[in-house]
Tab-separated table of C-alpha atoms in Angstrom:
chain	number	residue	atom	x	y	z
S	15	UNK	CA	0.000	0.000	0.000
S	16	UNK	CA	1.218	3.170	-0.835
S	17	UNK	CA	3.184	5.128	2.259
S	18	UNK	CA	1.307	8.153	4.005
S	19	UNK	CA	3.004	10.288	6.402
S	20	UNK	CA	-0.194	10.978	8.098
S	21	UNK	CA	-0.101	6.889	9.178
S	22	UNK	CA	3.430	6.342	10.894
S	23	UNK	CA	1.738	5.598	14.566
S	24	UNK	CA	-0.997	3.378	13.230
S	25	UNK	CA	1.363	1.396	11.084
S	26	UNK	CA	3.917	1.097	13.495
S	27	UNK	CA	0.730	-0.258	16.248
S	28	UNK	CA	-0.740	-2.291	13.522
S	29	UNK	CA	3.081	-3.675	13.330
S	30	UNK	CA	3.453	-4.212	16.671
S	31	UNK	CA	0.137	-6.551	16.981
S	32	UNK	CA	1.058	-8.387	13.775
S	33	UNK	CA	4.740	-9.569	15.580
S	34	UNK	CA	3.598	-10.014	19.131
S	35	UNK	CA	0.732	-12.120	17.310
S	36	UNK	CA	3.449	-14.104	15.819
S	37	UNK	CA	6.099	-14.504	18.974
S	38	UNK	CA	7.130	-18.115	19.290
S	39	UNK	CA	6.162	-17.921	22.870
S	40	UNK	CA	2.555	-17.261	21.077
S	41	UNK	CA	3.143	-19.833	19.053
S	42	UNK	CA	3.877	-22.563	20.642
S	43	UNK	CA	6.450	-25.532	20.574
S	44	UNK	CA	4.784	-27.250	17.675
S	45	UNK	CA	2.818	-31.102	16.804
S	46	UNK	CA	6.149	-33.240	17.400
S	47	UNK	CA	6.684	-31.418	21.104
S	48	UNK	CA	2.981	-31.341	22.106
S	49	UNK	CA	2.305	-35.276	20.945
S	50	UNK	CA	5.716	-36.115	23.057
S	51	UNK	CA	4.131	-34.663	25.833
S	52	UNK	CA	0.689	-36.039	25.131
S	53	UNK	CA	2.042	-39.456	25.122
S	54	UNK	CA	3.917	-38.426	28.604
S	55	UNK	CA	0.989	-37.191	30.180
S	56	UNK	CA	1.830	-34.049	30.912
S	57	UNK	CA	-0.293	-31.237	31.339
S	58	UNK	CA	0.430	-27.322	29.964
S	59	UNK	CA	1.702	-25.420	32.808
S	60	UNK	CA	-1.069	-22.148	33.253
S	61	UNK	CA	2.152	-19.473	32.185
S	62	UNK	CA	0.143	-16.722	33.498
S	63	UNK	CA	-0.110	-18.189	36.915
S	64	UNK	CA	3.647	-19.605	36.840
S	65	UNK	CA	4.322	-15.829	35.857
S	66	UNK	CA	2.635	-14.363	38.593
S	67	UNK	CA	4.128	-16.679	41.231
S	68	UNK	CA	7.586	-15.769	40.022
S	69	UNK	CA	6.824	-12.006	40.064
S	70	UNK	CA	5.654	-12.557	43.681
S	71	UNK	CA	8.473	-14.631	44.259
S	72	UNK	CA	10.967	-12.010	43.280
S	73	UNK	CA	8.596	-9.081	45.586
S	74	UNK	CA	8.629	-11.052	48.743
S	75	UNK	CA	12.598	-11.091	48.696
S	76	UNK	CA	13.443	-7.746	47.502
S	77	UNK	CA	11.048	-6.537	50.717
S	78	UNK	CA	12.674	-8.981	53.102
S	79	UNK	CA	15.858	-7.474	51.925
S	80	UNK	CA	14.617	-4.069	52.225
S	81	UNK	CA	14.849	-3.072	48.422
S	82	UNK	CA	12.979	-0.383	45.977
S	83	UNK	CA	13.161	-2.640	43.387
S	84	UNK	CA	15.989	-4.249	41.081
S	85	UNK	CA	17.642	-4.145	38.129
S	86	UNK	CA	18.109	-7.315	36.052
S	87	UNK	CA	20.766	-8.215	32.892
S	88	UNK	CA	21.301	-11.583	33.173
S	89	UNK	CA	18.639	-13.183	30.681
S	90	UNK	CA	18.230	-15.873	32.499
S	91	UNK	CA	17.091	-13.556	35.223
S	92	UNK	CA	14.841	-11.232	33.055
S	93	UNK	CA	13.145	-14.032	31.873
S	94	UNK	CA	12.274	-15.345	35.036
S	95	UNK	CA	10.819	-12.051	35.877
S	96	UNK	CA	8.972	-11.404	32.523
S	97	UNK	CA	8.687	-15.077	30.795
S	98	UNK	CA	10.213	-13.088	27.733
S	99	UNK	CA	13.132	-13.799	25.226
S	100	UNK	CA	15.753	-11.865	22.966
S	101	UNK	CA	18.719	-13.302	21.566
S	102	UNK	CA	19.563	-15.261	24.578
S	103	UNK	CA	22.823	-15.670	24.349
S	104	UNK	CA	23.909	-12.643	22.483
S	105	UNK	CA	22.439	-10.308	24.981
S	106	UNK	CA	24.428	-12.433	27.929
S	107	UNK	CA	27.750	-11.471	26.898
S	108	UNK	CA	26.228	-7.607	25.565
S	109	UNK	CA	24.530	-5.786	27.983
S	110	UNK	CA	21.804	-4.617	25.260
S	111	UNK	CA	18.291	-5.536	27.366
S	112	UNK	CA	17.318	-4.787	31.123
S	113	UNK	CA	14.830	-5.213	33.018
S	114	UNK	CA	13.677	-3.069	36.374
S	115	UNK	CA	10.807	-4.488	38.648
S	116	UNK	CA	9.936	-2.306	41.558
S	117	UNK	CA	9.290	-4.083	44.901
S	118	UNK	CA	5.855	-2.048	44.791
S	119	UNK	CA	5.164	-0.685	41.446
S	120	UNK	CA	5.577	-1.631	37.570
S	121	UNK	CA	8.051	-4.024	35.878
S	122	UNK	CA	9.498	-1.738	33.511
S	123	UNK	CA	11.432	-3.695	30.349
S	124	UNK	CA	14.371	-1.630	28.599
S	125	UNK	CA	14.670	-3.847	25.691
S	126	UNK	CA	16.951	-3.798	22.219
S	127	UNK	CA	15.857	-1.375	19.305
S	128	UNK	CA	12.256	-2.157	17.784
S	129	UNK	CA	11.806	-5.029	19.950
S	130	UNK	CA	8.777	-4.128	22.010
S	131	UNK	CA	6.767	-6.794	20.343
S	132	UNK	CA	8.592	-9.627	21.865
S	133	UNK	CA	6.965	-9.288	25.748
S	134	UNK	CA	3.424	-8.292	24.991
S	135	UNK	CA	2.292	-11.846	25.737
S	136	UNK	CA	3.890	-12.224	28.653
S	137	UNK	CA	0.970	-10.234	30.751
S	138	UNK	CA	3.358	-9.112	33.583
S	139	UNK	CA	5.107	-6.443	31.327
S	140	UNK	CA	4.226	-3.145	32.446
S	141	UNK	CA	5.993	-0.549	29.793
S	142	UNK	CA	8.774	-0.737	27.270
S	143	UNK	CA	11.306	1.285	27.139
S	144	UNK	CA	14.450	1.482	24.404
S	145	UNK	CA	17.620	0.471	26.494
S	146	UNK	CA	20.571	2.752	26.742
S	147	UNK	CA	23.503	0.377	26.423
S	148	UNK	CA	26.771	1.893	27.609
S	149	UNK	CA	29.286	-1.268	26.717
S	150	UNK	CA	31.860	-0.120	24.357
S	151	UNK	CA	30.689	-1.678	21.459
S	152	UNK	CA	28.179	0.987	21.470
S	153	UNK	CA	29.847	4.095	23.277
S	154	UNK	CA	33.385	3.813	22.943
S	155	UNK	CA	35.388	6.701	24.620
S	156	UNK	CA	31.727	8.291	25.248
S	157	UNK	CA	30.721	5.538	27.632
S	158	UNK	CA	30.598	8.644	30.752
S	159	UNK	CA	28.211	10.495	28.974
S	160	UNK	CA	26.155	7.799	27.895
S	161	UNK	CA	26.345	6.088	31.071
S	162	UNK	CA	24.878	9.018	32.633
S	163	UNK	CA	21.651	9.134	30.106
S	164	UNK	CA	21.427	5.611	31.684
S	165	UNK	CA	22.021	6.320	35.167
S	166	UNK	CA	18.915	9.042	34.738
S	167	UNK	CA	16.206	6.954	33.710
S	168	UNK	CA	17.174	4.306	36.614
S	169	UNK	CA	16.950	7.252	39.044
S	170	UNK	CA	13.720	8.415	37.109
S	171	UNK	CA	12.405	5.112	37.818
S	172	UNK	CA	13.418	5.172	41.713
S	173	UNK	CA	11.878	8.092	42.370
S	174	UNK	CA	8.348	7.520	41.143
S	175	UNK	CA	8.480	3.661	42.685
S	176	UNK	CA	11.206	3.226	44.849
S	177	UNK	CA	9.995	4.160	48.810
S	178	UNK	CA	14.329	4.030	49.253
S	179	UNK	CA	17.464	4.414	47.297
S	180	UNK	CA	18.269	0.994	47.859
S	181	UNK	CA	18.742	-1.171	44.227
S	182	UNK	CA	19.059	-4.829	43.620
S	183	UNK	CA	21.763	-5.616	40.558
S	184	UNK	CA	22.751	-9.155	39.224
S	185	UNK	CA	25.058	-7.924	36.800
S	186	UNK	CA	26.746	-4.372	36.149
S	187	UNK	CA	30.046	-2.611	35.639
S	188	UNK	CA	31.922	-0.136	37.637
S	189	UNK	CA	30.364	2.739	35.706
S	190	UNK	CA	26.845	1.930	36.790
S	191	UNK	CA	27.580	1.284	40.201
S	192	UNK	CA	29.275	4.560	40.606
S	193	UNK	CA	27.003	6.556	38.998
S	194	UNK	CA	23.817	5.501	40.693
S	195	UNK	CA	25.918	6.297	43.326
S	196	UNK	CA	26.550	10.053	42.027
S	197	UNK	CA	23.066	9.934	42.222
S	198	UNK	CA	22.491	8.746	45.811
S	199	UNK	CA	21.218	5.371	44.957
S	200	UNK	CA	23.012	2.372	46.341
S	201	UNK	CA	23.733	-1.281	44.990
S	202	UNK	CA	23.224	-4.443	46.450
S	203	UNK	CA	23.384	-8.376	45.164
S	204	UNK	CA	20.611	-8.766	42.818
S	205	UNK	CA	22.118	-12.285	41.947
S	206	UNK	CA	21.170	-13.275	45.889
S	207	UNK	CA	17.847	-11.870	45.692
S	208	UNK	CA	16.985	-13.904	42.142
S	209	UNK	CA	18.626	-16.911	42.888
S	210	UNK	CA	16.465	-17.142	46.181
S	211	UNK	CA	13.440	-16.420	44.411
S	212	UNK	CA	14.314	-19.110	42.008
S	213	UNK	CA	15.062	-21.387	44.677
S	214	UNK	CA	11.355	-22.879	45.285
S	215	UNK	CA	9.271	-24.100	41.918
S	216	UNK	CA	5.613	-23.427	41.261
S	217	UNK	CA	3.766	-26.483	40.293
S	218	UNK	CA	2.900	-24.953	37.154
S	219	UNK	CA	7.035	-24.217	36.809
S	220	UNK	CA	7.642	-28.437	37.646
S	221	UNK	CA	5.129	-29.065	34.736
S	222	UNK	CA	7.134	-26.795	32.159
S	223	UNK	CA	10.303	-28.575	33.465
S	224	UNK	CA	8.816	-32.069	33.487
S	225	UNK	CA	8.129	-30.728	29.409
S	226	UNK	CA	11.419	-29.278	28.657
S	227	UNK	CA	12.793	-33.141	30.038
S	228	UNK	CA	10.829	-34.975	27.652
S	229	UNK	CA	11.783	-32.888	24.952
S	230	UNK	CA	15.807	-33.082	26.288
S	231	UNK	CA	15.283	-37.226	25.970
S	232	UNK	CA	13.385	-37.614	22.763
S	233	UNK	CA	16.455	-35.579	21.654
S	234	UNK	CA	18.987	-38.209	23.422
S	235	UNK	CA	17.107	-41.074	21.952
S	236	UNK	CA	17.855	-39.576	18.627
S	237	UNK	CA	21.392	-38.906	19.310
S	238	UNK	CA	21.545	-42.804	20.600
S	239	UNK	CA	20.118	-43.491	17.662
S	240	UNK	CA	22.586	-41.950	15.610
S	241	UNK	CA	26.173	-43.161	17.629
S	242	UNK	CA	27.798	-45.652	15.239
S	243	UNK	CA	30.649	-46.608	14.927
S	244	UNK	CA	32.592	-43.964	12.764
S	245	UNK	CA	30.569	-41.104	13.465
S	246	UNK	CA	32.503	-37.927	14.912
S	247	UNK	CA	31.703	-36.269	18.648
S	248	UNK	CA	30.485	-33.797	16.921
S	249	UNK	CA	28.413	-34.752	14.430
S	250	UNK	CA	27.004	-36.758	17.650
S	251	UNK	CA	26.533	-33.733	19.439
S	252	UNK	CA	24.711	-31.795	16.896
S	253	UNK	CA	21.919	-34.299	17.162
S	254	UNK	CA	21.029	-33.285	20.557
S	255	UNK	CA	21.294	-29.253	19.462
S	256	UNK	CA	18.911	-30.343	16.200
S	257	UNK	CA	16.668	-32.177	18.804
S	258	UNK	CA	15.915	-29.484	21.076
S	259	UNK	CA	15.318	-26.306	18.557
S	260	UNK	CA	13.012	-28.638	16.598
S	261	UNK	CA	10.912	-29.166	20.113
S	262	UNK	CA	11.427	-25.136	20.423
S	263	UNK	CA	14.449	-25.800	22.693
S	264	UNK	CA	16.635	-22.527	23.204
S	265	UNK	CA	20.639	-23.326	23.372
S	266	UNK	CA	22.684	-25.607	25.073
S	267	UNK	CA	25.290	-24.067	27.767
S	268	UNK	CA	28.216	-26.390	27.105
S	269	UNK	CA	29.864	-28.922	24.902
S	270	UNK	CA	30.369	-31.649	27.069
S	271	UNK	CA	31.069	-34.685	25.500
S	272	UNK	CA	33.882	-36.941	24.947
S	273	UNK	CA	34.502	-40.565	23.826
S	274	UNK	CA	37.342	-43.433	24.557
S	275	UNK	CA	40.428	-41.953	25.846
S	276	UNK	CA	38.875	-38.501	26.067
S	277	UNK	CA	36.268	-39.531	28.645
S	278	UNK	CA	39.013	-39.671	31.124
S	279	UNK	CA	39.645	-37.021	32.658
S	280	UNK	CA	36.180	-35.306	32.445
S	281	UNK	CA	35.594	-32.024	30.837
S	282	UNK	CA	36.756	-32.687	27.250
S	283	UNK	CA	34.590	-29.979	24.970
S	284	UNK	CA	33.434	-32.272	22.017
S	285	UNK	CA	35.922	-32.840	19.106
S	286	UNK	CA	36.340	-34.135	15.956
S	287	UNK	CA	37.426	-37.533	17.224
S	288	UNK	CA	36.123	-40.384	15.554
S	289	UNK	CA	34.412	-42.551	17.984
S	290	UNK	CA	35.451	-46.107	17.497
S	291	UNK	CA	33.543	-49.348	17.965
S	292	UNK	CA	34.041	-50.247	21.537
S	293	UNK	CA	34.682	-47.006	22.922
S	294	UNK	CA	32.373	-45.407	25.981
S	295	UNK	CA	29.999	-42.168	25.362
S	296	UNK	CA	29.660	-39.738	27.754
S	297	UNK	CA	27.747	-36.160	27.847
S	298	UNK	CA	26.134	-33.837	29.591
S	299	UNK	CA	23.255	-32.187	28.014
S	300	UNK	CA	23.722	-28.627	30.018
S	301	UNK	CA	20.332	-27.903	27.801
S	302	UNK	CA	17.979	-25.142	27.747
S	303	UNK	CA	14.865	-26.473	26.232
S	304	UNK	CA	11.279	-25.695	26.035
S	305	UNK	CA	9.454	-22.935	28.406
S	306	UNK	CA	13.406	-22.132	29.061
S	307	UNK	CA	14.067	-24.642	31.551
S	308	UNK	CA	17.151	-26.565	31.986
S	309	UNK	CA	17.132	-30.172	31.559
S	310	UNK	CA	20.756	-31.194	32.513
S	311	UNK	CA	21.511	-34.976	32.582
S	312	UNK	CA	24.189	-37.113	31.438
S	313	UNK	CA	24.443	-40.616	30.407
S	314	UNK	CA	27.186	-42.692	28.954
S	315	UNK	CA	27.050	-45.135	26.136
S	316	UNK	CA	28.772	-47.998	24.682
S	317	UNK	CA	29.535	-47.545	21.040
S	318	UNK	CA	28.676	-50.377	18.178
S	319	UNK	CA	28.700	-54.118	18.906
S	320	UNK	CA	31.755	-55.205	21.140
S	321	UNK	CA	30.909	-56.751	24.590
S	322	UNK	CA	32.036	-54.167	27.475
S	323	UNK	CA	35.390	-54.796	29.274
S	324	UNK	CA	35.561	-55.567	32.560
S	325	UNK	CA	36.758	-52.263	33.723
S	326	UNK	CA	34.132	-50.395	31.334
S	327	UNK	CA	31.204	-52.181	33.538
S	328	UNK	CA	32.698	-51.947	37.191
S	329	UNK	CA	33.091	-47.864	36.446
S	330	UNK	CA	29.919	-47.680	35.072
S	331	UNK	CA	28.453	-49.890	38.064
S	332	UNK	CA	30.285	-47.381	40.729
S	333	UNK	CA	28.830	-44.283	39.158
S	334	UNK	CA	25.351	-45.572	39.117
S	335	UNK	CA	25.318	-47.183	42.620
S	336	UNK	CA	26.675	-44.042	43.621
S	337	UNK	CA	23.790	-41.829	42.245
S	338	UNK	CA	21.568	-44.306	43.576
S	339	UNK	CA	22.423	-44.100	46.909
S	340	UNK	CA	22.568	-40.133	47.088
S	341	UNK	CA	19.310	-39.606	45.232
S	342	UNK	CA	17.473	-42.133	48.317
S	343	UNK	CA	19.489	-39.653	50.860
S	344	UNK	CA	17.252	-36.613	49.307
S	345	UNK	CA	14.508	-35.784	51.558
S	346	UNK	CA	12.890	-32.805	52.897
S	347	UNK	CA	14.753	-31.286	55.530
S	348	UNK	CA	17.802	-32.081	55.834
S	349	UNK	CA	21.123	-30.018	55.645
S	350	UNK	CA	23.261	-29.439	52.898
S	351	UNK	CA	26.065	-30.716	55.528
S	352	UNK	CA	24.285	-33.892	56.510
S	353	UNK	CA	23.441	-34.812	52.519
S	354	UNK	CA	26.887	-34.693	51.449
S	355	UNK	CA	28.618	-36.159	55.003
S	356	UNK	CA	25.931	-39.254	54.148
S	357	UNK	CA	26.918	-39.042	50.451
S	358	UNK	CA	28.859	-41.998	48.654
S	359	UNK	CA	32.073	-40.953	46.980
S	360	UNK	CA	34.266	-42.535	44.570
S	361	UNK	CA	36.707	-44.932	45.498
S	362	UNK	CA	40.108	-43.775	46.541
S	363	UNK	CA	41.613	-44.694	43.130
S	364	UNK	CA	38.964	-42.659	41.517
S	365	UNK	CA	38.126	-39.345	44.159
S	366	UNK	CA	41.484	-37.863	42.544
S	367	UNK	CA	39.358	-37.231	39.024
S	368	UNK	CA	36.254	-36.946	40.902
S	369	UNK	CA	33.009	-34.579	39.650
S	370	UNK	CA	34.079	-31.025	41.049
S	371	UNK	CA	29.496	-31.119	42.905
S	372	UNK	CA	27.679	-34.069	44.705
S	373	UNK	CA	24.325	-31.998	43.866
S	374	UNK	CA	23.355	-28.441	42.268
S	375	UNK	CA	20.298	-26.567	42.124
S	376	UNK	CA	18.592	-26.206	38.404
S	377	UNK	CA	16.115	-24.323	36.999
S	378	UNK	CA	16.129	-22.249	34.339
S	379	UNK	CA	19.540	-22.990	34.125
S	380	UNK	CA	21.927	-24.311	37.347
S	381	UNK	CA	21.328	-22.935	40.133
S	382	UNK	CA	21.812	-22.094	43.624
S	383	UNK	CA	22.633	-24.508	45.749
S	384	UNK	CA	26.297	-25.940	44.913
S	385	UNK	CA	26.993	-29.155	47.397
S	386	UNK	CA	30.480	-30.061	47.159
S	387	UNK	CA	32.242	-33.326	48.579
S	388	UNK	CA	32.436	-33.387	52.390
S	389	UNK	CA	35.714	-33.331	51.829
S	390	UNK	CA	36.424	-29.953	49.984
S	391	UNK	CA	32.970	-28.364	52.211
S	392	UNK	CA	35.161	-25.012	53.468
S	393	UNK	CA	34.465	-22.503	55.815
S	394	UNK	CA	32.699	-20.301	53.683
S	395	UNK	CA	30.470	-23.264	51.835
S	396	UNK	CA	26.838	-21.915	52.396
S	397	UNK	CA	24.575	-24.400	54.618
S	398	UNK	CA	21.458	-24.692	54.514
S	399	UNK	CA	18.538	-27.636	54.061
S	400	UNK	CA	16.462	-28.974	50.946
S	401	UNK	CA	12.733	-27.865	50.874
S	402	UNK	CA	9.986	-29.031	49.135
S	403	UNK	CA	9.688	-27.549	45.401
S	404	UNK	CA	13.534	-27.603	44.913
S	405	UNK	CA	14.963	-29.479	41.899
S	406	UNK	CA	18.607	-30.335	42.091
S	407	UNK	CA	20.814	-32.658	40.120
S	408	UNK	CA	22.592	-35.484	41.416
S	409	UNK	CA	25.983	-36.217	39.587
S	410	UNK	CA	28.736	-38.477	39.474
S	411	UNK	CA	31.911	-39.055	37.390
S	412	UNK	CA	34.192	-42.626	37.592
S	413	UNK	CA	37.194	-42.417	36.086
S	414	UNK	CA	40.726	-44.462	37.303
S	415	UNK	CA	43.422	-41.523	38.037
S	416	UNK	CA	45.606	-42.016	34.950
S	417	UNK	CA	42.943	-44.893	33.731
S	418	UNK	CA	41.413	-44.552	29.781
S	419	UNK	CA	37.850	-44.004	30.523
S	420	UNK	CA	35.690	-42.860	32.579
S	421	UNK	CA	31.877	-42.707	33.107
S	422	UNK	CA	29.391	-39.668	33.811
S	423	UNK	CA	25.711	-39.928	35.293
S	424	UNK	CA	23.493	-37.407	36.381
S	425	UNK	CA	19.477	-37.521	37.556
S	426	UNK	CA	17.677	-34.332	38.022
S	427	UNK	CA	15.642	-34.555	41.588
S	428	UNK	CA	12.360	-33.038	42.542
S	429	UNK	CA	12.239	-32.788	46.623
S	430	UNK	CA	8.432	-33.914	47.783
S	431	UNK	CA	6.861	-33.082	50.981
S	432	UNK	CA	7.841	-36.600	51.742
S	433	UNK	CA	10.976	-37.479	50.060
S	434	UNK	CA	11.888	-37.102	46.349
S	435	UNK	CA	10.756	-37.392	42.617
S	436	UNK	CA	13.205	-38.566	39.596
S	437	UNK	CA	12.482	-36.235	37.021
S	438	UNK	CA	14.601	-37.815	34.502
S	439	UNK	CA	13.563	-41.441	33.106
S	440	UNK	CA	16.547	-41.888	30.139
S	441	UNK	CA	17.319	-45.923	30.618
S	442	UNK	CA	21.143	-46.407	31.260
S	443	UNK	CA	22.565	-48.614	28.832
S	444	UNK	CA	21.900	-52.001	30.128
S	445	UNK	CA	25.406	-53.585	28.487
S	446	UNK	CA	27.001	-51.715	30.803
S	447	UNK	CA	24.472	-52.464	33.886
């Protein structure tokens, strides 16, 4: 149609509606995704009840901690806050997007140019404002000045909502801090408040987990499919990244996985090694999936026909008893201390290479708490006790100090009001049981 001046705000409305219309949140996660989840029997989570919880979730800390409000970049954070998504990974590493929710008052989204479209469904986002990013990228030797067009709609912000001049912030340079300072505001740890809030799941929040698992294994059981001898790690590997985006999965944090000799010791990235008939499999998924929750497991395989050795089964039999008995030790509450004093470890000839965690909180991506060995537990290692409507993973990693392979399992745990739920259901490979 032909361009009138006289229709620049209508169009650019009538713009807005047609993308928010078309968001992939809108859209969904597809027919292969839903029947997956059909066949699991698994209900939708109600998103704008799981979104309400979390904004409440996030309100009750920032007033415990006596807060105005805080200021979120990490996107993992925002989207907790505002169930919304924009270049995930891009914006984690380029400070582009922001978020402010007041403790009493509006969540206010500063998001990248022309993106206003991609929150509207969310139903918890208040106003849209265009950021003011002050990295370098975008300021270079300017970054004072534009730091301080920042620093005024922050304060803007405070004044109309804030009660104080005390700010939650997860992530920020020294620039910001000191010139919210200038202005008489002052910072605390917005990563404590968040990953407290985060801490407890909504039912609603277990059902878009349970979802995003499902999707993670229909992905491993096409990656299983695929491991032959002669394929390469990462050609493997790719099948679990093609797996999740085609179930609307969003990235996957690490490339952890490793064949043969490379299994041992852990945390080989994924290579270009041939994986030979014979040779053990092991990954961890580290994967974002559907509804952006984490799904992090890891299995490990036996490649092609050959009969396991000897020394492939009695690793992989120490890892799983070991996972075993931890996951039975998960119970309502007890402490952190007590879980990992009760905890079975690797064998002496093994604890040298051992799995850096016993357990770890996850969520929308790990999360608070970290449980180290009772062995490295330190003076400053955080106690506490596991509550009902925490999910943490239980891991473990076998591997002979100077031995060939090694062999990594992990289960993700819901804590019940009685005990504990496996969340995960991937069969180990019974040639190696």
């Amino acid at each position: 149609m032909p361009f009138e001046p006289g229709s620049v705000e209508a169009l650019r409305e009538a713009s807005r509606e047609k993308a928010a219309s078309l968001n992939q949140h809108v859209l969904g996660y597809g027919a292969t995704a839903e029947a997956e989840w059909a066949a699991a029997g698994i209900a939708a989570p109600n998103l704008p009840a799981m979104r309400k919880y979390r904004l409440e979730r996030i309100r009750a800390e920032l007033k415990r901690r006596d807060y105005a409000g805080a200021l979120l970049y990490d996107p993992v954070n925002i989207r907790y806050a505002t169930d919304s998504t924009n270049m995930q990974l891009w914006v984690a590493h380029n400070p582009t997007r922001h978020c402010f929710v007041a403790t009493e008052g509006p969540v206010v989204l500063f998001d990248y140019f022309s993106c206003e479209h991609l929150s509207d469904h969310s139903g918890v986002v208040d106003e849209v404002r265009p950021a003011v990013s002050w990295m370098y990228l975008y300021s270079g030797e300017l970054t004072d000045a534009k730091v301080r067009r920042w620093g005024a709609g922050i304060a803007e912000l405070m004044a109309e909502f804030g009660g104080n001049r005390r700010i939650a912030v997860d992530h920020i340079n020294p620039e910001g801090v000191e010139e919210l300072a200038r202005r008489g505001i002052s910072v605390g740890n917005g990563e404590a408040v968040m990953e407290k809030a985060r801490l407890i799941k909504s039912p609603d929040e277990i059902l878009a987990m349970r979802r995003s698992i499902v999707a993670c294994e229909a992905a491993m059981g096409e990656m299983e499919a695929a491991l032959k001898p002669g394929i390469s790690e990462n050609e493997l590997w790719a099948e679990l990244h093609r797996g999740n985006i085609a179930r609307g999965g969003e990235w996957i944090e690490t490339r952890l996985l490793s064949s043969g000799p490379r299994t041992n010791p852990w945390f080989q990235e994924c290579s270009s090694r041939v994986i030979e008939n014979g040779d053990l499999v092991a990954f961890d998924t580290d994967l974002i999936g559907p509804y952006g929750f984490c799904a992090d497991l890891s299995r490990t395989w036996l490649c092609g026909d050959r009969q396991p050795s000897n020394e492939q089964r009695d690793l992989f039999r120490i890892a799983a008893d070991q996972i075993a008995h931890n996951i039975d030790l998960m119970r309502p509450g007890i402490s952190f201390r007590d879980l990992v004093e009760r905890s079975a470890v690797p064998p002496g000839d093994c604890f040298p290479t051992r799995y850096g965690v016993l357990y770890h909180g996850v969520g929308l991506a790990d999360e608070y708490p970290t449980l180290p060995h009772a062995s490295d537990w330190t003076a400053d290692t955080p106690d506490g006790e596991l509550e009902p409507g925490m999910v943490l993973c239980v891991e473990s990693y076998i591997g002979r100090l100077g031995g060939r392979e090694g062999v990594k399992i992990e289960e993700q745990i819901l804590v019940t009001g009685t005990g504990n739920e496996k969340l995960s259901s991937y069969p180990l490979d019974a040639r190696l049981r």
